[in-house]
PDB file of C-alpha atoms and ligand atoms in Angstrom:
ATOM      1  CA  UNK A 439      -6.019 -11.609  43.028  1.00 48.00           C
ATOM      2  CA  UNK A 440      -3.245 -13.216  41.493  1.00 53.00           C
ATOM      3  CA  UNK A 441      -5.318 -16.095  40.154  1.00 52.00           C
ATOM      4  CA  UNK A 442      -7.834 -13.691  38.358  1.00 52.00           C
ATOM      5  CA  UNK A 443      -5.161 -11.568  36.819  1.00 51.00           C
ATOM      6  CA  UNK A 444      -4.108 -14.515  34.998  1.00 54.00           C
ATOM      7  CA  UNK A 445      -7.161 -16.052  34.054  1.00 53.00           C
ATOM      8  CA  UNK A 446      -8.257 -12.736  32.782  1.00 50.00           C
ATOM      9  CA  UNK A 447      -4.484 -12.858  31.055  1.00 52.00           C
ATOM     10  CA  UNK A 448      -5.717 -16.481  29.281  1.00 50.00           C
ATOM     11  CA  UNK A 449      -8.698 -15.535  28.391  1.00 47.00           C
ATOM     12  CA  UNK A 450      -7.115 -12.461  26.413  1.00 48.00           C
ATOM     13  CA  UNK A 451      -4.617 -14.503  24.840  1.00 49.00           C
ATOM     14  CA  UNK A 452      -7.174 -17.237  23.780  1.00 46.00           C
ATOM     15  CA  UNK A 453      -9.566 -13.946  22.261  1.00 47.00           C
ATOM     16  CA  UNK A 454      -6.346 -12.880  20.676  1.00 46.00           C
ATOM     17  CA  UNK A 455      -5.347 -16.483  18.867  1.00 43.00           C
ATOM     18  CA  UNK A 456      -8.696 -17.234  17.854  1.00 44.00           C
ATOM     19  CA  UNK A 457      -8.707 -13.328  16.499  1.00 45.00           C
ATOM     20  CA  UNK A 458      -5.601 -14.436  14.637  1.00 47.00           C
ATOM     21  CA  UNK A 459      -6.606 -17.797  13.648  1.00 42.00           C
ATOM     22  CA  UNK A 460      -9.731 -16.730  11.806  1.00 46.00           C
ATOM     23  CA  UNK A 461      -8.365 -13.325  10.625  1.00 49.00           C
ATOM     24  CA  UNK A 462      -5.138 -15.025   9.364  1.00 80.00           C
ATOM     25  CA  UNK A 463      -5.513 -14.170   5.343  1.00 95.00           C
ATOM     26  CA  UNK A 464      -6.899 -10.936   5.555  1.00 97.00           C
ATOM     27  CA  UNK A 465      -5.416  -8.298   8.800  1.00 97.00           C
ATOM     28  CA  UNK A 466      -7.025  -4.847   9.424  1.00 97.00           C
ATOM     29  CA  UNK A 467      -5.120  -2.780  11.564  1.00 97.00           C
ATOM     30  CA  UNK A 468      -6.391   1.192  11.780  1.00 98.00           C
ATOM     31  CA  UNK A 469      -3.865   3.461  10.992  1.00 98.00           C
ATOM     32  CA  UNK A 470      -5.189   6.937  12.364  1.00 98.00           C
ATOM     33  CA  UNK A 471      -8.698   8.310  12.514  1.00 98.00           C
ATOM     34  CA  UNK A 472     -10.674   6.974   9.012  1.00 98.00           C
ATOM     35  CA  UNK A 473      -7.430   5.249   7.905  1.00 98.00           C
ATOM     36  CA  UNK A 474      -6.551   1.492   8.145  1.00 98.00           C
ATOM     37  CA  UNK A 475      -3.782  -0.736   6.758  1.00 98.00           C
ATOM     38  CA  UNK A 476      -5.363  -3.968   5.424  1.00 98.00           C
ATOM     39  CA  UNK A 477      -2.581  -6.896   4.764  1.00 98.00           C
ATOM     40  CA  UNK A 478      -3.102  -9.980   2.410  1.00 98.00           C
ATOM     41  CA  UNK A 479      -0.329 -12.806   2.211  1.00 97.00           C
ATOM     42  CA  UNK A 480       0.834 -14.615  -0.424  1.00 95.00           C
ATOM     43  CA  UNK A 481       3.770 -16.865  -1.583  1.00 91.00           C
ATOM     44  CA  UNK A 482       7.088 -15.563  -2.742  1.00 86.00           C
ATOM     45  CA  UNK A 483       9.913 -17.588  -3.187  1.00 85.00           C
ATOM     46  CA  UNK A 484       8.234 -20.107  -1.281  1.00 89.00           C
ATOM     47  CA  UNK A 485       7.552 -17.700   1.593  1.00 90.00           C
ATOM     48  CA  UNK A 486       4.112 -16.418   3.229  1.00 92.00           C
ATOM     49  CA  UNK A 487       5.527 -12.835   2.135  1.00 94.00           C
ATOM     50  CA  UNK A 488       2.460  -9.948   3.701  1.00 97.00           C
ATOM     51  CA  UNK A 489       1.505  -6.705   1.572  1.00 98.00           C
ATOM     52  CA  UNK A 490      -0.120  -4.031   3.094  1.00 98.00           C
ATOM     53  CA  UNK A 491      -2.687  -1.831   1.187  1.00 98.00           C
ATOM     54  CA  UNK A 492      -4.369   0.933   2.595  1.00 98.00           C
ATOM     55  CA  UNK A 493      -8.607   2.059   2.967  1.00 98.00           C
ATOM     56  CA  UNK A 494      -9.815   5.514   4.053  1.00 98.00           C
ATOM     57  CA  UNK A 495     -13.766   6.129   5.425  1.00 98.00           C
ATOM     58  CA  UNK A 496     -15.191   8.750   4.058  1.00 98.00           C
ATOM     59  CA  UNK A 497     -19.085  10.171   4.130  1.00 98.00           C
ATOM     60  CA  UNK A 498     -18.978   9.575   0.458  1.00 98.00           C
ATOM     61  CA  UNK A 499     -17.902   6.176   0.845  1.00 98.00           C
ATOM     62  CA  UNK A 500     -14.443   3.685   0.981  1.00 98.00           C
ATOM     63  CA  UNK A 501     -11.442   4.604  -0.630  1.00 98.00           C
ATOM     64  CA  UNK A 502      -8.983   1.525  -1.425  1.00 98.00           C
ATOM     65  CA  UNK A 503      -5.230   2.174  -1.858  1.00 98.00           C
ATOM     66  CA  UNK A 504      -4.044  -0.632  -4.188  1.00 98.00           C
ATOM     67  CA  UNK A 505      -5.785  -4.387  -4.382  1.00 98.00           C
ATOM     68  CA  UNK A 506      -5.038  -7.163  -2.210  1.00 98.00           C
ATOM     69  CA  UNK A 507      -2.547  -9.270  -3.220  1.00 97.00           C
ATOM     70  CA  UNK A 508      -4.248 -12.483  -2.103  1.00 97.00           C
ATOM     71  CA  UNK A 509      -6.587 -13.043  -4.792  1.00 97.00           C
ATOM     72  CA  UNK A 510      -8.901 -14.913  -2.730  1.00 97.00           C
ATOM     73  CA  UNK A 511      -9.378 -11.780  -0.458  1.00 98.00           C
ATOM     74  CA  UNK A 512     -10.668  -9.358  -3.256  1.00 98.00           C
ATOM     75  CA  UNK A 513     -14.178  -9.698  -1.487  1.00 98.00           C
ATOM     76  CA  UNK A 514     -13.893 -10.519   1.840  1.00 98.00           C
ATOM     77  CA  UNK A 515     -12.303  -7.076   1.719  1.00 98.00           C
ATOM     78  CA  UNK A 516     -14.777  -5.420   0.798  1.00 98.00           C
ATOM     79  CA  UNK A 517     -17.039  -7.308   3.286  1.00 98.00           C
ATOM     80  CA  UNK A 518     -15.449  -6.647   6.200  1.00 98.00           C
ATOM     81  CA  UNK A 519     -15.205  -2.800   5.621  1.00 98.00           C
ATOM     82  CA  UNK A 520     -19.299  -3.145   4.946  1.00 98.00           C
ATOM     83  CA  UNK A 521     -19.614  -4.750   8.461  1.00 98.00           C
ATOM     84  CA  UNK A 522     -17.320  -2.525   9.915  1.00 97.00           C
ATOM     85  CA  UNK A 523     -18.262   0.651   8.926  1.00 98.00           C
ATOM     86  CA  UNK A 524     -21.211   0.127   7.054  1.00 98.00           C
ATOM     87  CA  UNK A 525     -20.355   1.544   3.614  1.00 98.00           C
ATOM     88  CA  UNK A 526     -19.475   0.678   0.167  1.00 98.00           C
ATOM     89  CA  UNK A 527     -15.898   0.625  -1.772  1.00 98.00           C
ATOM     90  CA  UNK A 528     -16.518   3.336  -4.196  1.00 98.00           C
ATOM     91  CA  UNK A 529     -12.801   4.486  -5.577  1.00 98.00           C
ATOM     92  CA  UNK A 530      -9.869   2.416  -6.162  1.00 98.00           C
ATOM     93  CA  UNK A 531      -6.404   3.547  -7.056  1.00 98.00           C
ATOM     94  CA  UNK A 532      -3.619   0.809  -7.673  1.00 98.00           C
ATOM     95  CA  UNK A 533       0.156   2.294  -7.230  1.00 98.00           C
ATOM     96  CA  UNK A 534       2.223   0.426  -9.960  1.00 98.00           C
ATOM     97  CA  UNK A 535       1.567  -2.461 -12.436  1.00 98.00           C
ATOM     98  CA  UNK A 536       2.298  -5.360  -9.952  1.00 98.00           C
ATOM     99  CA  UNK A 537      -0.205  -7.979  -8.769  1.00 97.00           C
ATOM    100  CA  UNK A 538       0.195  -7.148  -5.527  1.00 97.00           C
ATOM    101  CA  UNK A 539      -0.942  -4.003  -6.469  1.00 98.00           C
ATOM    102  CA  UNK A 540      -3.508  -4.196  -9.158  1.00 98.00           C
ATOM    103  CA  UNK A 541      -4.881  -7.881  -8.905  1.00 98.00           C
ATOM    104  CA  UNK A 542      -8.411  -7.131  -7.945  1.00 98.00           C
ATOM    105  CA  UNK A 543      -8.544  -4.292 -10.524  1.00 98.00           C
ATOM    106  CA  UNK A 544     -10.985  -6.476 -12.905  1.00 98.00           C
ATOM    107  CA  UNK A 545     -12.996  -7.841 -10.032  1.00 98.00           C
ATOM    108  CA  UNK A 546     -13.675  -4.412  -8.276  1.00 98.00           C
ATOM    109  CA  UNK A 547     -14.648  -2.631 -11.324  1.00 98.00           C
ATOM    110  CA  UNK A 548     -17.258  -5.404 -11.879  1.00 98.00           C
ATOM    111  CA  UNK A 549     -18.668  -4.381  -8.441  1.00 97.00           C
ATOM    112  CA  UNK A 550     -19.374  -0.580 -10.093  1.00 98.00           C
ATOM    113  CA  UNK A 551     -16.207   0.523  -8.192  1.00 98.00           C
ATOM    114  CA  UNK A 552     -14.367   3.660  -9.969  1.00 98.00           C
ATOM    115  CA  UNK A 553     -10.355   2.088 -11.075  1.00 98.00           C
ATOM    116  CA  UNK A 554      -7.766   4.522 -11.297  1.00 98.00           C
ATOM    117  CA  UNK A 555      -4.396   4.371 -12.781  1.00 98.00           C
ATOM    118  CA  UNK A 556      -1.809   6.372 -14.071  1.00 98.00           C
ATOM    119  CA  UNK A 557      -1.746   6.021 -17.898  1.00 98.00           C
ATOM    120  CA  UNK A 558       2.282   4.312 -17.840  1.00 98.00           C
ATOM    121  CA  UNK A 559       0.542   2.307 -15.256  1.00 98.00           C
ATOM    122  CA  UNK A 560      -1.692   1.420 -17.522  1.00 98.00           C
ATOM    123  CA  UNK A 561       0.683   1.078 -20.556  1.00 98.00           C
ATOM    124  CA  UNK A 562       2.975  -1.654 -18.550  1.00 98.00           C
ATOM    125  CA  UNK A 563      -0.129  -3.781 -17.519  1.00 98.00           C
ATOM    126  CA  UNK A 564      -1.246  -4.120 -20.656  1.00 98.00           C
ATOM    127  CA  UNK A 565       2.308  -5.217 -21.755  1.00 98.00           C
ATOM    128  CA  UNK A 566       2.596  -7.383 -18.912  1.00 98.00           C
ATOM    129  CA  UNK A 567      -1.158  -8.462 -19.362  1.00 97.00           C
ATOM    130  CA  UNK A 568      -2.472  -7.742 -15.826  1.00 98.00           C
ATOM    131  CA  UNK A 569      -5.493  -6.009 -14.738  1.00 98.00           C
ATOM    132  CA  UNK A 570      -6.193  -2.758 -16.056  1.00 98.00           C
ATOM    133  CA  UNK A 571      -8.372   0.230 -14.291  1.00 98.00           C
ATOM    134  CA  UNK A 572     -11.094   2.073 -16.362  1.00 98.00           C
ATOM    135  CA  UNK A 573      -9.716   5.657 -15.476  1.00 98.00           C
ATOM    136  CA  UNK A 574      -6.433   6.996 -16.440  1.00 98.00           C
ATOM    137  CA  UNK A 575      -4.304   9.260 -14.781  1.00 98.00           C
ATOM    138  CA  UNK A 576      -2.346  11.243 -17.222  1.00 98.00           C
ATOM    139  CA  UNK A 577      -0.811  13.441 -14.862  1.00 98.00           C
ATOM    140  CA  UNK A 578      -0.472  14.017 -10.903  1.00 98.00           C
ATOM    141  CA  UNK A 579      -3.731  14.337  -9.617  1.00 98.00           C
ATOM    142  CA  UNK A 580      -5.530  15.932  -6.701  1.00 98.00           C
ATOM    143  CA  UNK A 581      -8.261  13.949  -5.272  1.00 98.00           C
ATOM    144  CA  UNK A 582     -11.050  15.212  -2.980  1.00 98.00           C
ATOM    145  CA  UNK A 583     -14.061  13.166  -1.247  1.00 98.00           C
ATOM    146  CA  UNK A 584     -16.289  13.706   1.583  1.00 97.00           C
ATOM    147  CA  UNK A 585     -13.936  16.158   3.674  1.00 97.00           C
ATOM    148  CA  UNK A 586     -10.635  14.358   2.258  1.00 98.00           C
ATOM    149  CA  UNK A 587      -8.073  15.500   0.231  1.00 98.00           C
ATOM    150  CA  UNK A 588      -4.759  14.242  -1.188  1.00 98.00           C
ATOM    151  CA  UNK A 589      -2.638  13.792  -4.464  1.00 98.00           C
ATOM    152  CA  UNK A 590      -1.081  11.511  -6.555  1.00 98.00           C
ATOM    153  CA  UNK A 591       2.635  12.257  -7.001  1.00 98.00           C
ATOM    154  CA  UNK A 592       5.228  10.135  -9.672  1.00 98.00           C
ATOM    155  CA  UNK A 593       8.748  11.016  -7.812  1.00 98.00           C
ATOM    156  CA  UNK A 594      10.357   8.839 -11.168  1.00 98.00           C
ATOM    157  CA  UNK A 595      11.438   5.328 -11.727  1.00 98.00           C
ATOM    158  CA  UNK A 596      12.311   2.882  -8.389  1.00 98.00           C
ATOM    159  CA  UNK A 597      10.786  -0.184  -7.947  1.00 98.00           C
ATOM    160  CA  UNK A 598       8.910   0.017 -11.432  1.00 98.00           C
ATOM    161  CA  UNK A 599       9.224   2.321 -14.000  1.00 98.00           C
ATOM    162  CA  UNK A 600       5.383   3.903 -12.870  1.00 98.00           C
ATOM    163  CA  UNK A 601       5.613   3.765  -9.003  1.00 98.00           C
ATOM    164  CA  UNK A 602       3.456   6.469  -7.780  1.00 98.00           C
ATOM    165  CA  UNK A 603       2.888   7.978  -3.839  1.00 98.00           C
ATOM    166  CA  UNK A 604       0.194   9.069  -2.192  1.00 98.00           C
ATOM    167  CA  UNK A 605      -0.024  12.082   0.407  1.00 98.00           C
ATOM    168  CA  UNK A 606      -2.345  13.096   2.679  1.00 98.00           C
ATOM    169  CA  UNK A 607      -1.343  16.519   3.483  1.00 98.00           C
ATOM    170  CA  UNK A 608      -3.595  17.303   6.165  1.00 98.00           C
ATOM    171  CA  UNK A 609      -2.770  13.873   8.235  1.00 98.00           C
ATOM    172  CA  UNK A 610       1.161  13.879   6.764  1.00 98.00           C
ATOM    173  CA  UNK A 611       0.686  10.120   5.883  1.00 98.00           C
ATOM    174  CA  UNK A 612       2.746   9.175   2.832  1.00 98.00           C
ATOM    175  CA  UNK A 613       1.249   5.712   1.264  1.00 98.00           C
ATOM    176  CA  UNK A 614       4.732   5.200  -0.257  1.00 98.00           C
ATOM    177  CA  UNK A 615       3.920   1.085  -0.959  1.00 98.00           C
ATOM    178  CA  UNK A 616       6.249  -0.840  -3.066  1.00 98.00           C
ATOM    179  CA  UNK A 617       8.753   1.975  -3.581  1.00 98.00           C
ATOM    180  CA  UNK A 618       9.440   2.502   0.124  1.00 98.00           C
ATOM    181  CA  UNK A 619      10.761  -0.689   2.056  1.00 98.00           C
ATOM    182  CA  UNK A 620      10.348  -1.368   5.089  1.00 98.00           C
ATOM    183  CA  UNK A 621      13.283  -0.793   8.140  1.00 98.00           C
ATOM    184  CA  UNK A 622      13.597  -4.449   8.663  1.00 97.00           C
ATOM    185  CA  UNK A 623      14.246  -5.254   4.817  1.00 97.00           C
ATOM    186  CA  UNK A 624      17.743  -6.003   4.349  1.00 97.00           C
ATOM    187  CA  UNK A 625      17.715  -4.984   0.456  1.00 97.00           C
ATOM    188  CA  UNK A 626      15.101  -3.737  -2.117  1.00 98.00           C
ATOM    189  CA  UNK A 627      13.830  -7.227  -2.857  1.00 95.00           C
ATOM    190  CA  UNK A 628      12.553  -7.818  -5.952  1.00 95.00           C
ATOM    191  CA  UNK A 629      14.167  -5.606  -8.717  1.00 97.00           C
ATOM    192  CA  UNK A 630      13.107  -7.281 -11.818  1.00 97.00           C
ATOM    193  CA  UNK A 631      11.291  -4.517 -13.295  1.00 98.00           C
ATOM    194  CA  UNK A 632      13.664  -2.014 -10.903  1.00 98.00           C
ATOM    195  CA  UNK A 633      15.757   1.482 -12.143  1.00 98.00           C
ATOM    196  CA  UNK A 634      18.764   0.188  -9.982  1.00 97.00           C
ATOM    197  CA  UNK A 635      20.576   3.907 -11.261  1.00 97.00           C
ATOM    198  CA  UNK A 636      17.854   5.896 -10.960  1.00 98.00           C
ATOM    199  CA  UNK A 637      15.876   4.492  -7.725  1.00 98.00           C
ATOM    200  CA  UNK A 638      18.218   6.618  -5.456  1.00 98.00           C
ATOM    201  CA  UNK A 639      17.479  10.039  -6.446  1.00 98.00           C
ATOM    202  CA  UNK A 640      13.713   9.056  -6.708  1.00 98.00           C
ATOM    203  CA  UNK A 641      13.412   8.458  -2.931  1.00 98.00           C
ATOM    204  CA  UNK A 642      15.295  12.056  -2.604  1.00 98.00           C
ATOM    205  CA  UNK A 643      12.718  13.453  -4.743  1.00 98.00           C
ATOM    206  CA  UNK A 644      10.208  11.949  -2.535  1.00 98.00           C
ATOM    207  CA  UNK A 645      12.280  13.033   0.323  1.00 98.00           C
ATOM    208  CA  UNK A 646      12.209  16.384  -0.406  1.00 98.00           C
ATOM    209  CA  UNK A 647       8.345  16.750  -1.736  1.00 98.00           C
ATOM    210  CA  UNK A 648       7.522  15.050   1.514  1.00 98.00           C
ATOM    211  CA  UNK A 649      10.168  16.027   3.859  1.00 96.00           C
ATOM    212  CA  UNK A 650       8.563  15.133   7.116  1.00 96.00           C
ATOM    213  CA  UNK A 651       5.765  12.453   6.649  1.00 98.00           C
ATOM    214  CA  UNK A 652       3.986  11.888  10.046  1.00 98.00           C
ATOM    215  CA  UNK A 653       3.348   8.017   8.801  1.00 98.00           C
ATOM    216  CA  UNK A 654       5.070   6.437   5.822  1.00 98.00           C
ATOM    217  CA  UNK A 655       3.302   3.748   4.788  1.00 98.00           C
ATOM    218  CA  UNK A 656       5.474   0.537   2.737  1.00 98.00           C
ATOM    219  CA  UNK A 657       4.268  -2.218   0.915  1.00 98.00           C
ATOM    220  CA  UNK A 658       5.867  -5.276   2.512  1.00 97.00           C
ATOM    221  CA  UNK A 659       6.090  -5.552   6.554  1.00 97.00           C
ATOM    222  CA  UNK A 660       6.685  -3.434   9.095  1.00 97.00           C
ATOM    223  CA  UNK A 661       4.604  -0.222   8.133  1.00 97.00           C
ATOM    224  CA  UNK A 662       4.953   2.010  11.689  1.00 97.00           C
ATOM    225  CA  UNK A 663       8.591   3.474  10.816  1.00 97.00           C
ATOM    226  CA  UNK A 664       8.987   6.919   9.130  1.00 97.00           C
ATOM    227  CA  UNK A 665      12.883   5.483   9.387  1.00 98.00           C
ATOM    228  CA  UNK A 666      11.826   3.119   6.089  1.00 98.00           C
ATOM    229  CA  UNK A 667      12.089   6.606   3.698  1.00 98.00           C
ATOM    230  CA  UNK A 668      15.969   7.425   4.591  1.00 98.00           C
ATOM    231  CA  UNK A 669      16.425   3.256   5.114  1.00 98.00           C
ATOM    232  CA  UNK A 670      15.273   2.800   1.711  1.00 98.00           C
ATOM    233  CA  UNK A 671      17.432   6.007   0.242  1.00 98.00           C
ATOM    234  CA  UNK A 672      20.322   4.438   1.928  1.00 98.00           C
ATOM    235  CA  UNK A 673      20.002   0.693   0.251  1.00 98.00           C
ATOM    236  CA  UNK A 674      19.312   2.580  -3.129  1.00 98.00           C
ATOM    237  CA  UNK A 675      22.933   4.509  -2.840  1.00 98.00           C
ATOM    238  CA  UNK A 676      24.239   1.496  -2.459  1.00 97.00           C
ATOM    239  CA  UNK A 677      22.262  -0.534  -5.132  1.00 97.00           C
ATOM    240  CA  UNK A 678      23.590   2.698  -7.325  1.00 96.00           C
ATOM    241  CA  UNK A 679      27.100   2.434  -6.743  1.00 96.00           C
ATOM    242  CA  UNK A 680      27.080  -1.389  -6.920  1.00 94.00           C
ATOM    243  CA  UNK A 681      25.583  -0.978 -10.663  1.00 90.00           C
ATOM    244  CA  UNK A 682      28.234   1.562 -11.182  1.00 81.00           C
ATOM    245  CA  UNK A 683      30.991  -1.032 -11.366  1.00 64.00           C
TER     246      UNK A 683
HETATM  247 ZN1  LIG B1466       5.049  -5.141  -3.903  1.00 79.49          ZN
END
């Protein structure tokens, strides 16, 4: 009995490494019900740094939840949510200016999908030339498709001056991305384009729109945590009364 236990065992773990091994740019993990966290990798600092973007199934079709970062993954993407669930990307909605963020905006609009972004979105990527979506946002915005709903909500500046959430009232999942790091982050990484004073009381405002998220979804790492909301608030205090000095 033993012996088949563990052959069974070694014939998982091969499944699982060859799994990994072809999967290795491009991870799907389902969230809950018609939701699923896709992560793409890329270099940072001379790291293989992950960034998780989010896809919800709908009977009206795919909704995407920023662009992969990888720009090599733009279409395998999409074809691996056509073989999985046998449907089409139709509605894309990047949630700041990044790259991680907004790389495949170009690329997916060529493919007749709808782009969405808020207008200051919009306003810093064409600063910053990167990708720009064909719809604007011009204020918070309530979405609905197939039997989905959720809005669009600016809590004020963080990570970027534009950072936007995303809830999902119904399923309390709070696609918080960029703005919300994750509980194994030991500071707010990179704060180039960052409102070091301000970031604080944006995660409060989140905090209290949103005060108890079922799922919080971050845009670097470890996404299963609801912890990463007040561990985020916390690192922003600080990052506050360090720029106070
Ligand atoms: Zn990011």
């Amino acid at each position: 009995m033993r012996i088949i236990i563990s052959a069974i065992a070694f014939i998982f773990s091969l499944t699982n490494t060859f799994a990994k091994a072809a999967d290795s740019n491009l991870l799907i993990t389902r969230l809950t019900g018609d939701f699923y966290i896709y992560t793409t990798y890329n270099l940072y600092k001379g790291d293989k740094v992950p960034a998780n973007g989010m896809y919800l199934v709908t009977a009206k079709g795919v909704v995407l939840f920023d662009t992969p970062w990888d720009t090599t993954q733009f279409q395998p993407l999409l074809d691996s949510i056509k073989l999985k669930h046998n449907k089409n990307v139709v509605l894309c909605i990047p949630t700041h200016f990044h790259d991680d963020r907004t790389g495949g905006l170009d690329y997916y609009r060529r493919q007749g999908i709808k782009t969405y972004t808020t207008v200051l979105t919009d306003q810093l990527s064409k600063k910053n030339n990167k990708k720009r979506a064909e719809y604007l946002m011009a204020k918070d915005t309530v979405f609905n498709i197939g039997k989905y709903t959720f809005e669009t909500y600016y809590p004020g500046e963080g990570h970027t001056p534009d950072n936007i959430v995303i809830w999902f009232r119904k399923q309390k999942i709070l696609y918080g991305a960029c703005l919300i790091k994750s509980v194994e982050d030991e500071d707010l990484g990179y704060l180039g384009d960052a409102n070091k004073t301000a970031y604080a009381s944006t995660i409060r405002n989140v905090q209290k729109k949103y005060p108890q998220p079922g799922y919080v979804i971050v845009g670097h790492g470890d996404w299963t945590n609801v912890k990463s909301l007040e561990h985020t608030r916390a690192m922003a205090e600080e990052l506050k009364r360090k720029n106070r000095k």
